[in-house]
mmCIF file of C-alpha atoms in Angstrom:
data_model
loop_
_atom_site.group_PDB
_atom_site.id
_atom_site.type_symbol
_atom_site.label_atom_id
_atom_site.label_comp_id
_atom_site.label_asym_id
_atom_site.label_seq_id
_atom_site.Cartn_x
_atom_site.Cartn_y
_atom_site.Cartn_z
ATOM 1 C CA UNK A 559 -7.083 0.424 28.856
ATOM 2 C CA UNK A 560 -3.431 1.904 29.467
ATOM 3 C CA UNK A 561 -0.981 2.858 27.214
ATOM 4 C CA UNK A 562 2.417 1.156 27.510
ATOM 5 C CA UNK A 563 5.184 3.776 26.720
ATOM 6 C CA UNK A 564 7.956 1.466 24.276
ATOM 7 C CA UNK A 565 11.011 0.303 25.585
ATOM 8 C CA UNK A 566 12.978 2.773 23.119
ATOM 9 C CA UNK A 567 12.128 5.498 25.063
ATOM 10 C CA UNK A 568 9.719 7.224 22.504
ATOM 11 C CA UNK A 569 6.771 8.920 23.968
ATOM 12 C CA UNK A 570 3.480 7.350 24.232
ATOM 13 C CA UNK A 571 1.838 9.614 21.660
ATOM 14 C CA UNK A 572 3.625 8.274 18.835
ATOM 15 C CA UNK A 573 5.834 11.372 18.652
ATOM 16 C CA UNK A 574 9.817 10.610 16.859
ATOM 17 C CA UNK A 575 12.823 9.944 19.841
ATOM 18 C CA UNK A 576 14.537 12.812 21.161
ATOM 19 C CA UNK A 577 17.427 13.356 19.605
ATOM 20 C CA UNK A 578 19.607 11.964 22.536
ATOM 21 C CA UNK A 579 18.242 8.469 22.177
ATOM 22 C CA UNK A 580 19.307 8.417 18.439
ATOM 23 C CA UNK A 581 22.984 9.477 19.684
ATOM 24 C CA UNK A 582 22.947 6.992 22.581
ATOM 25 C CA UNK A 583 22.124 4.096 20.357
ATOM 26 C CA UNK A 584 24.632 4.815 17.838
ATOM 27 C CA UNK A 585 27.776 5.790 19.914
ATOM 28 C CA UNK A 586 29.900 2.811 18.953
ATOM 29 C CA UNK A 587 33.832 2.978 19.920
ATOM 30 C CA UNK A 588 35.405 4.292 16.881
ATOM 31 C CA UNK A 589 38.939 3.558 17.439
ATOM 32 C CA UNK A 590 40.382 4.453 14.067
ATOM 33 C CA UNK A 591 41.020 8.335 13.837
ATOM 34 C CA UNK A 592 42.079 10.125 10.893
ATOM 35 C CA UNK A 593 45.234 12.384 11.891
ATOM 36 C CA UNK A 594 43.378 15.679 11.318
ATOM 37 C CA UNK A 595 43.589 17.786 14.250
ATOM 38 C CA UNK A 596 40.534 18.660 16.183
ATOM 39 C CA UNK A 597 40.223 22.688 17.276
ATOM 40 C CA UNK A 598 40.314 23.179 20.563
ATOM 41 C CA UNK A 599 37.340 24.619 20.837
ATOM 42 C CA UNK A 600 35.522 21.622 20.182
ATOM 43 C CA UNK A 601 37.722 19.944 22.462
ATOM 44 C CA UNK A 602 36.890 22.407 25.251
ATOM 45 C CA UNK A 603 33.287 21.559 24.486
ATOM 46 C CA UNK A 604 33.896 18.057 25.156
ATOM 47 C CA UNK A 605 35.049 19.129 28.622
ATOM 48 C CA UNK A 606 32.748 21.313 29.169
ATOM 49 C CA UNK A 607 29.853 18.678 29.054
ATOM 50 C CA UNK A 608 32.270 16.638 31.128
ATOM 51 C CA UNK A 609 31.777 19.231 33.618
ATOM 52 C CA UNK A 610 28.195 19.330 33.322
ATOM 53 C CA UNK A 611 27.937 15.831 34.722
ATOM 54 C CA UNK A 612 26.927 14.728 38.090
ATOM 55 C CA UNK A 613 29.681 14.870 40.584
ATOM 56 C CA UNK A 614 29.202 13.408 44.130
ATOM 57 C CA UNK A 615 28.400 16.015 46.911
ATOM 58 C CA UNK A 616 28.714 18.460 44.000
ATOM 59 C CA UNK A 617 32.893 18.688 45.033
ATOM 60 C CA UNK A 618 33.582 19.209 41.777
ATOM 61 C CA UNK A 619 37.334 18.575 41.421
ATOM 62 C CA UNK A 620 37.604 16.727 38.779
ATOM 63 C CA UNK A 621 40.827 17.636 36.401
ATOM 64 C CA UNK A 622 41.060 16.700 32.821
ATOM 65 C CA UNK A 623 44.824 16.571 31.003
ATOM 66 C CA UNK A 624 43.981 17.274 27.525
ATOM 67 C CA UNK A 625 46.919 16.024 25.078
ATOM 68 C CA UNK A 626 47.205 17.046 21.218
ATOM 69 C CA UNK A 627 50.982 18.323 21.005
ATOM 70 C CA UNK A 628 52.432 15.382 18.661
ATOM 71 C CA UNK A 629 55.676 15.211 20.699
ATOM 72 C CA UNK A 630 53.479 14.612 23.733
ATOM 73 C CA UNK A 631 51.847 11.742 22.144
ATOM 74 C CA UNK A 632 55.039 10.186 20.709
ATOM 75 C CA UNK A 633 56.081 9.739 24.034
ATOM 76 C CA UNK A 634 52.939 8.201 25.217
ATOM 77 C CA UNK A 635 52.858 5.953 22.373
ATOM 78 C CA UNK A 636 55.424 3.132 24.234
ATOM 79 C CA UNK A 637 53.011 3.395 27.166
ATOM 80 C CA UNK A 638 50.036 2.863 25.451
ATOM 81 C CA UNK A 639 51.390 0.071 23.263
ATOM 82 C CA UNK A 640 52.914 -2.199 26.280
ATOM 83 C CA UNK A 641 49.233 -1.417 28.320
ATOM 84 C CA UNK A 642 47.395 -2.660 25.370
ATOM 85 C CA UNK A 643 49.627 -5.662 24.816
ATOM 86 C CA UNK A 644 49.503 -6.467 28.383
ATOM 87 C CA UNK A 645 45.310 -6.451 28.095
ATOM 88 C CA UNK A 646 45.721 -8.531 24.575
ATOM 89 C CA UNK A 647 47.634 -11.086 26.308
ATOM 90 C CA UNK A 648 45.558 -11.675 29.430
ATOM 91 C CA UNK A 649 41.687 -10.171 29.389
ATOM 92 C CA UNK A 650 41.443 -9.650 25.916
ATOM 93 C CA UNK A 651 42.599 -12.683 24.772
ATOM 94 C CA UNK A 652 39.351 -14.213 24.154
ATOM 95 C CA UNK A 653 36.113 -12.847 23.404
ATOM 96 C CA UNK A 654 33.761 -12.224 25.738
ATOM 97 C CA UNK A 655 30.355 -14.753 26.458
ATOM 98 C CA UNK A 656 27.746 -14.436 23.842
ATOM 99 C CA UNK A 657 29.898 -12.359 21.529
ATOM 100 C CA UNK A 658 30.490 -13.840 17.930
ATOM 101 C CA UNK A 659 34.100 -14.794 17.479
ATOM 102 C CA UNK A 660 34.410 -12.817 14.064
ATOM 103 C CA UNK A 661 32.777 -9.444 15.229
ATOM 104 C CA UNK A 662 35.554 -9.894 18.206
ATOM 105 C CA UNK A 663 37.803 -10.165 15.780
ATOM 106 C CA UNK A 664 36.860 -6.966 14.348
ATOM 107 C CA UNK A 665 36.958 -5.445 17.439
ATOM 108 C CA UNK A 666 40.899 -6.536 18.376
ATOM 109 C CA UNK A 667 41.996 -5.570 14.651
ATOM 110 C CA UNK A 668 40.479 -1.969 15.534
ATOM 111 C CA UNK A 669 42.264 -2.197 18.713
ATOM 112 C CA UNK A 670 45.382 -2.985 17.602
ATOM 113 C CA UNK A 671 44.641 -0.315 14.483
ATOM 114 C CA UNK A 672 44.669 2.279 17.268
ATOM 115 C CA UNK A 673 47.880 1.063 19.137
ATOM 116 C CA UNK A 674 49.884 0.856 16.302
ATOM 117 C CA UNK A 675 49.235 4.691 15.094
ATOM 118 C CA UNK A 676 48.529 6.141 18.517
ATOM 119 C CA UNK A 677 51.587 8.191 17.617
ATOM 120 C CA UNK A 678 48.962 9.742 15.341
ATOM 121 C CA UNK A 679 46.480 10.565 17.701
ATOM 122 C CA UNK A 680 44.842 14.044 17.502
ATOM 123 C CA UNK A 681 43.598 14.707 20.910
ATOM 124 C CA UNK A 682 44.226 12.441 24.145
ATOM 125 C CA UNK A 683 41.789 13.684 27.184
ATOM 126 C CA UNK A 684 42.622 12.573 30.771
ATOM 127 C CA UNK A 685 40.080 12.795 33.345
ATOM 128 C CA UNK A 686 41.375 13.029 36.948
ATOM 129 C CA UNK A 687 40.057 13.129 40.634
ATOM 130 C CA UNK A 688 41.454 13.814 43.895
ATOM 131 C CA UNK A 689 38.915 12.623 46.435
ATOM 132 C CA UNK A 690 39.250 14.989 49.669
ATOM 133 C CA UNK A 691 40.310 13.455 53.057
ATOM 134 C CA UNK A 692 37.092 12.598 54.860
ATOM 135 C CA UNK A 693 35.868 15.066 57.773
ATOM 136 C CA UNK A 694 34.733 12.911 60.457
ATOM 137 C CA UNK A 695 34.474 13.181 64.200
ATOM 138 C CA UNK A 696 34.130 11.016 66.984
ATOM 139 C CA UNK A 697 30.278 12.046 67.236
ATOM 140 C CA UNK A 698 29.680 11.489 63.813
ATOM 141 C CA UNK A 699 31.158 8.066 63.976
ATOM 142 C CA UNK A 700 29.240 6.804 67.114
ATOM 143 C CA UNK A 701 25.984 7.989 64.636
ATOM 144 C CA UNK A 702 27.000 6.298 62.002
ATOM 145 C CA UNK A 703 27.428 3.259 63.222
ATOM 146 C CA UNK A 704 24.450 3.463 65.315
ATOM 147 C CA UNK A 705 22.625 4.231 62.023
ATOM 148 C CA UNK A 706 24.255 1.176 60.116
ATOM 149 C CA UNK A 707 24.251 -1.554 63.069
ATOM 150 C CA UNK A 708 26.848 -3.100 64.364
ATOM 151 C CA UNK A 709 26.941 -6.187 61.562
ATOM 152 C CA UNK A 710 26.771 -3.715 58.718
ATOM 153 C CA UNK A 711 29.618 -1.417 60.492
ATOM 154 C CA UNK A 712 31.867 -4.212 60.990
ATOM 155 C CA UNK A 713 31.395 -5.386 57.210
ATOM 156 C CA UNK A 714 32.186 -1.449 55.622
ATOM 157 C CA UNK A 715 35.247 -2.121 57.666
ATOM 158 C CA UNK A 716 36.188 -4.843 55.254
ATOM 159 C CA UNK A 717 34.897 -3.295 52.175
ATOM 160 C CA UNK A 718 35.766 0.494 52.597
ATOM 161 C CA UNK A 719 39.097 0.279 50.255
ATOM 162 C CA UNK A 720 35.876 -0.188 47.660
ATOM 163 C CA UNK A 721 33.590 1.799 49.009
ATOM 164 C CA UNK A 722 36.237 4.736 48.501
ATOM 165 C CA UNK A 723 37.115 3.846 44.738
ATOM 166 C CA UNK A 724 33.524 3.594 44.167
ATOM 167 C CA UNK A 725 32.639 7.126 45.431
ATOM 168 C CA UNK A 726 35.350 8.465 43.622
ATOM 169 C CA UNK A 727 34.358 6.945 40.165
ATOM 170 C CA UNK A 728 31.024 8.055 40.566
ATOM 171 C CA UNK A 729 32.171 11.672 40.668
ATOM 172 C CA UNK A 730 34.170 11.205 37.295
ATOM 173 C CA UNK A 731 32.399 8.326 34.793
ATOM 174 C CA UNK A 732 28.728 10.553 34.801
ATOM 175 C CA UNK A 733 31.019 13.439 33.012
ATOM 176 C CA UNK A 734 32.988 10.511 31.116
ATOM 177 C CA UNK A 735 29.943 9.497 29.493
ATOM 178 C CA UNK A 736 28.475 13.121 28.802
ATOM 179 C CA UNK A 737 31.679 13.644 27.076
ATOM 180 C CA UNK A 738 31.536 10.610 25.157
ATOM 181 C CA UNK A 739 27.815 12.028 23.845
ATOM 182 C CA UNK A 740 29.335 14.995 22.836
ATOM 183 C CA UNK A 741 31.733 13.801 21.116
ATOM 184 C CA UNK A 742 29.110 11.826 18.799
ATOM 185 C CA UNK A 743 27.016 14.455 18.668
ATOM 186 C CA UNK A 744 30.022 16.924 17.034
ATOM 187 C CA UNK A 745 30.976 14.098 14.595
ATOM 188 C CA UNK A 746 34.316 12.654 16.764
ATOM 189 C CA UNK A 747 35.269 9.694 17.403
ATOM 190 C CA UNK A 748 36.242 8.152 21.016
ATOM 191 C CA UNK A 749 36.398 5.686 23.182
ATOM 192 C CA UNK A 750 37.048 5.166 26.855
ATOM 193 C CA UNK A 751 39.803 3.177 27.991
ATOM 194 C CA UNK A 752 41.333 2.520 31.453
ATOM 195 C CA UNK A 753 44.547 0.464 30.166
ATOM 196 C CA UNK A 754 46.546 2.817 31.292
ATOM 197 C CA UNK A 755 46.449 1.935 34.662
ATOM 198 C CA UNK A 756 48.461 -1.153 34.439
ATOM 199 C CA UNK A 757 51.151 1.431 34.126
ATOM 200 C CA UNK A 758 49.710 4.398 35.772
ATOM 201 C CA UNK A 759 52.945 6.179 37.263
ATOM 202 C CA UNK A 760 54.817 6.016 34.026
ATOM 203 C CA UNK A 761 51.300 7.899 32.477
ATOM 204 C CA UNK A 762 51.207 10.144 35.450
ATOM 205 C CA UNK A 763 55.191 10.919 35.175
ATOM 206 C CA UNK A 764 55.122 11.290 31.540
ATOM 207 C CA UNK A 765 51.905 14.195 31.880
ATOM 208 C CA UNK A 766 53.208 15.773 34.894
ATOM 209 C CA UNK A 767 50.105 14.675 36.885
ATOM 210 C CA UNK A 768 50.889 15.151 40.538
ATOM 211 C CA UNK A 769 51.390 11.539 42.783
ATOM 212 C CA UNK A 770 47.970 11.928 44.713
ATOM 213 C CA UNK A 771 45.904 12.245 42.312
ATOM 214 C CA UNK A 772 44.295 9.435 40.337
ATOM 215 C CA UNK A 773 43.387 9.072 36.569
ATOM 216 C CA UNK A 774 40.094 7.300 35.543
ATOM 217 C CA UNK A 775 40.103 6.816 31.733
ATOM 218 C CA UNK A 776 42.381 7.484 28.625
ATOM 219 C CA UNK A 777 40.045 8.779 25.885
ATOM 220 C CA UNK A 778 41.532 9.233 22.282
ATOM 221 C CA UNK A 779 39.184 11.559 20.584
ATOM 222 C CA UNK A 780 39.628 12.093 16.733
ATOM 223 C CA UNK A 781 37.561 12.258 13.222
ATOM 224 C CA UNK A 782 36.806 8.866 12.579
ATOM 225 C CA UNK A 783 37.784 6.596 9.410
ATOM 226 C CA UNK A 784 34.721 4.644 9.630
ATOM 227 C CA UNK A 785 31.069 6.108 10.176
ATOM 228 C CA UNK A 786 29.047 5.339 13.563
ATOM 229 C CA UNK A 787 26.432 2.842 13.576
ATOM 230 C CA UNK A 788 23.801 1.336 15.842
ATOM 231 C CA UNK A 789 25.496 -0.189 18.735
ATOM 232 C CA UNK A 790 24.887 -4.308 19.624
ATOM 233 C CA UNK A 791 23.482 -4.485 23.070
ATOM 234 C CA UNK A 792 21.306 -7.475 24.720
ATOM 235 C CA UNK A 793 17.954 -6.701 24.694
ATOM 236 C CA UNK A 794 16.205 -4.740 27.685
ATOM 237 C CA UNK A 795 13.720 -7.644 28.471
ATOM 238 C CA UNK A 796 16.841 -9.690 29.383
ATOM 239 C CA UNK A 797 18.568 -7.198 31.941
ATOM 240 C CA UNK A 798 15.044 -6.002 34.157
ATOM 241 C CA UNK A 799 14.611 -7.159 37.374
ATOM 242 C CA UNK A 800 11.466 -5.680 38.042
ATOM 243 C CA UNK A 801 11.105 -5.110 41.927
ATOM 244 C CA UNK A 802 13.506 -8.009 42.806
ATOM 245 C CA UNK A 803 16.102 -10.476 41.412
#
C-alpha cells in the first residue's frame, strides 16, 4: 500500500502546511494601499529576499530603484495613468477565458482604484537587469553548434532575440516573486506590474535609470485597505502533464 502525499503540499504524516504554503495561497494582488508610509527597513527586507532569489549563472546584477519620496511619485503618476489606460483600452478590455465577468469587474475597479491615487503611493520598487555582453569565441561556437546540430543552430538563429529576453527574466522574476512573499508575509500589500513598459524611456528618464539597462516590473508596495485572502487558481489536476502532453 503507498501513501499518496496531497496535492496541497502537506506532508504525508498528516502534519499542518509549512507556513510558506499558507502565504503562497493567500498572496492575492492588493492594489489598494493606505497612504501610510512603510519604514525602510522593511522595504530593504523586501529587497533583500529579492536578492536571495535565483539569478542565472549566479551574475547577480540585478538593480532595484526603490521610490517613496512623494514628489517622485507625483511625477510618475502621468506615466502610470496613460500605461494603465493604454492596457484598459486594448488587453484589459475584456476579461480573460473562464473568469466570471463580475469578479473581473472587481478586479478593473481595483485597478483603476490604484491609478487614480498612485500619487499616493508609499513605496514604488523597480527591479532592473543589465545582461552582460556574451563571451564567445570562434572555438566555442564551432562546439556549440556541433553540440546543437545544424537544424537546431539554424533555428536559435531565428529565435535568439527571445532566447536573450528569456535569460534575462529568469535572472530577475525568481527574486520578483520572493519579494512578493515577503511582502505578504510582513503584512504589505503589492502587486507586480510590467505596464510600464509601454512607456519605458519616459519611466527610465523620469528615475534616472541609465539607457542600457532594462526594467522588469513596477511593484507598488503599501499597507493594504482590504485584507488578503485565498487566491482563485484552476485546479492542479487540470494543469499536469504527467511525463508528456
Amino acid at each position: 500500500m503507498t501513501t499518496e502525499t496531497p496535492l496541497s503540499g502537506a506532508p504525508a504524516d498528516g502534519t499542518d502546511d509549512p507556513a510558506l504554503f499558507a502565504t503562497m495561497s493567500t498572496m492575492r494582488a492588493m492594489r489598494r494601499l493606505r497612504p501610510d508610509p512603510v519604514p525602510d527597513d522593511l522595504l530593504d527586507r523586501l529587497v533583500q529576499a529579492a536578492v536571495w532569489g535565483p539569478s542565472g549563472g549566479n551574475m547577480q546584477r540585478f538593480e532595484y530603484v526603490v521610490v517613496t519620496d512623494p514628489a517622485v511619485m507625483a511625477r510618475l503618476a502621468p506615466l502610470w495613468k496613460r500605461c494603465v489606460d493604454a492596457y484598459l483600452a486594448t488587453t484589459g478590455k475584456y476579461a480573460p477565458a473562464g473568469m466570471d465577468e463580475a469578479a473581473y469587474a472587481r478586479m478593473v475597479a481595483a485597478i483603476e482604484y490604484q491609478r487614480d491615487h498612485f500619487a499616493e503611493t508609499p513605496a514604488l520598487i523597480i527591479p532592473c537587469y543589465q545582461f552582460p555582453a556574451p563571451r564567445i569565441e570562434e572555438e566555442g561556437l564551432r562546439r556549440y553548434a556541433e553540440a546543437l546540430g545544424a537544424e537546431a543552430t539554424e533555428r536559435m538563429g531565428r529565435v535568439q532575440e527571445r532566447f536573450a529576453a528569456l535569460a534575462e527574466g529568469s535572472c530577475v522574476y525568481p527574486g520578483v516573486q520572493n519579494l512578493l512573499l515577503a511582502a505578504r508575509a510582513l503584512g504589505l500589500a503589492a502587486n507586480i506590474t510590467i505596464w510600464h513598459l509601454f512607456l519605458e524611456n519616459e519611466w527610465k528618464a523620469a528615475l534616472g535609470i541609465p539607457d542600457a539597462m532594462n526594467t522588469f516590473a513596477a511593484i507598488p508596495v503599501g499597507w493594504p485597505r482590504g485584507r488578503f485572502g485565498p487566491v482563485s487558481r484552476r485546479p492542479v489536476a487540470e494543469v499536469v502533464h504527467r511525463d508528456r502532453w
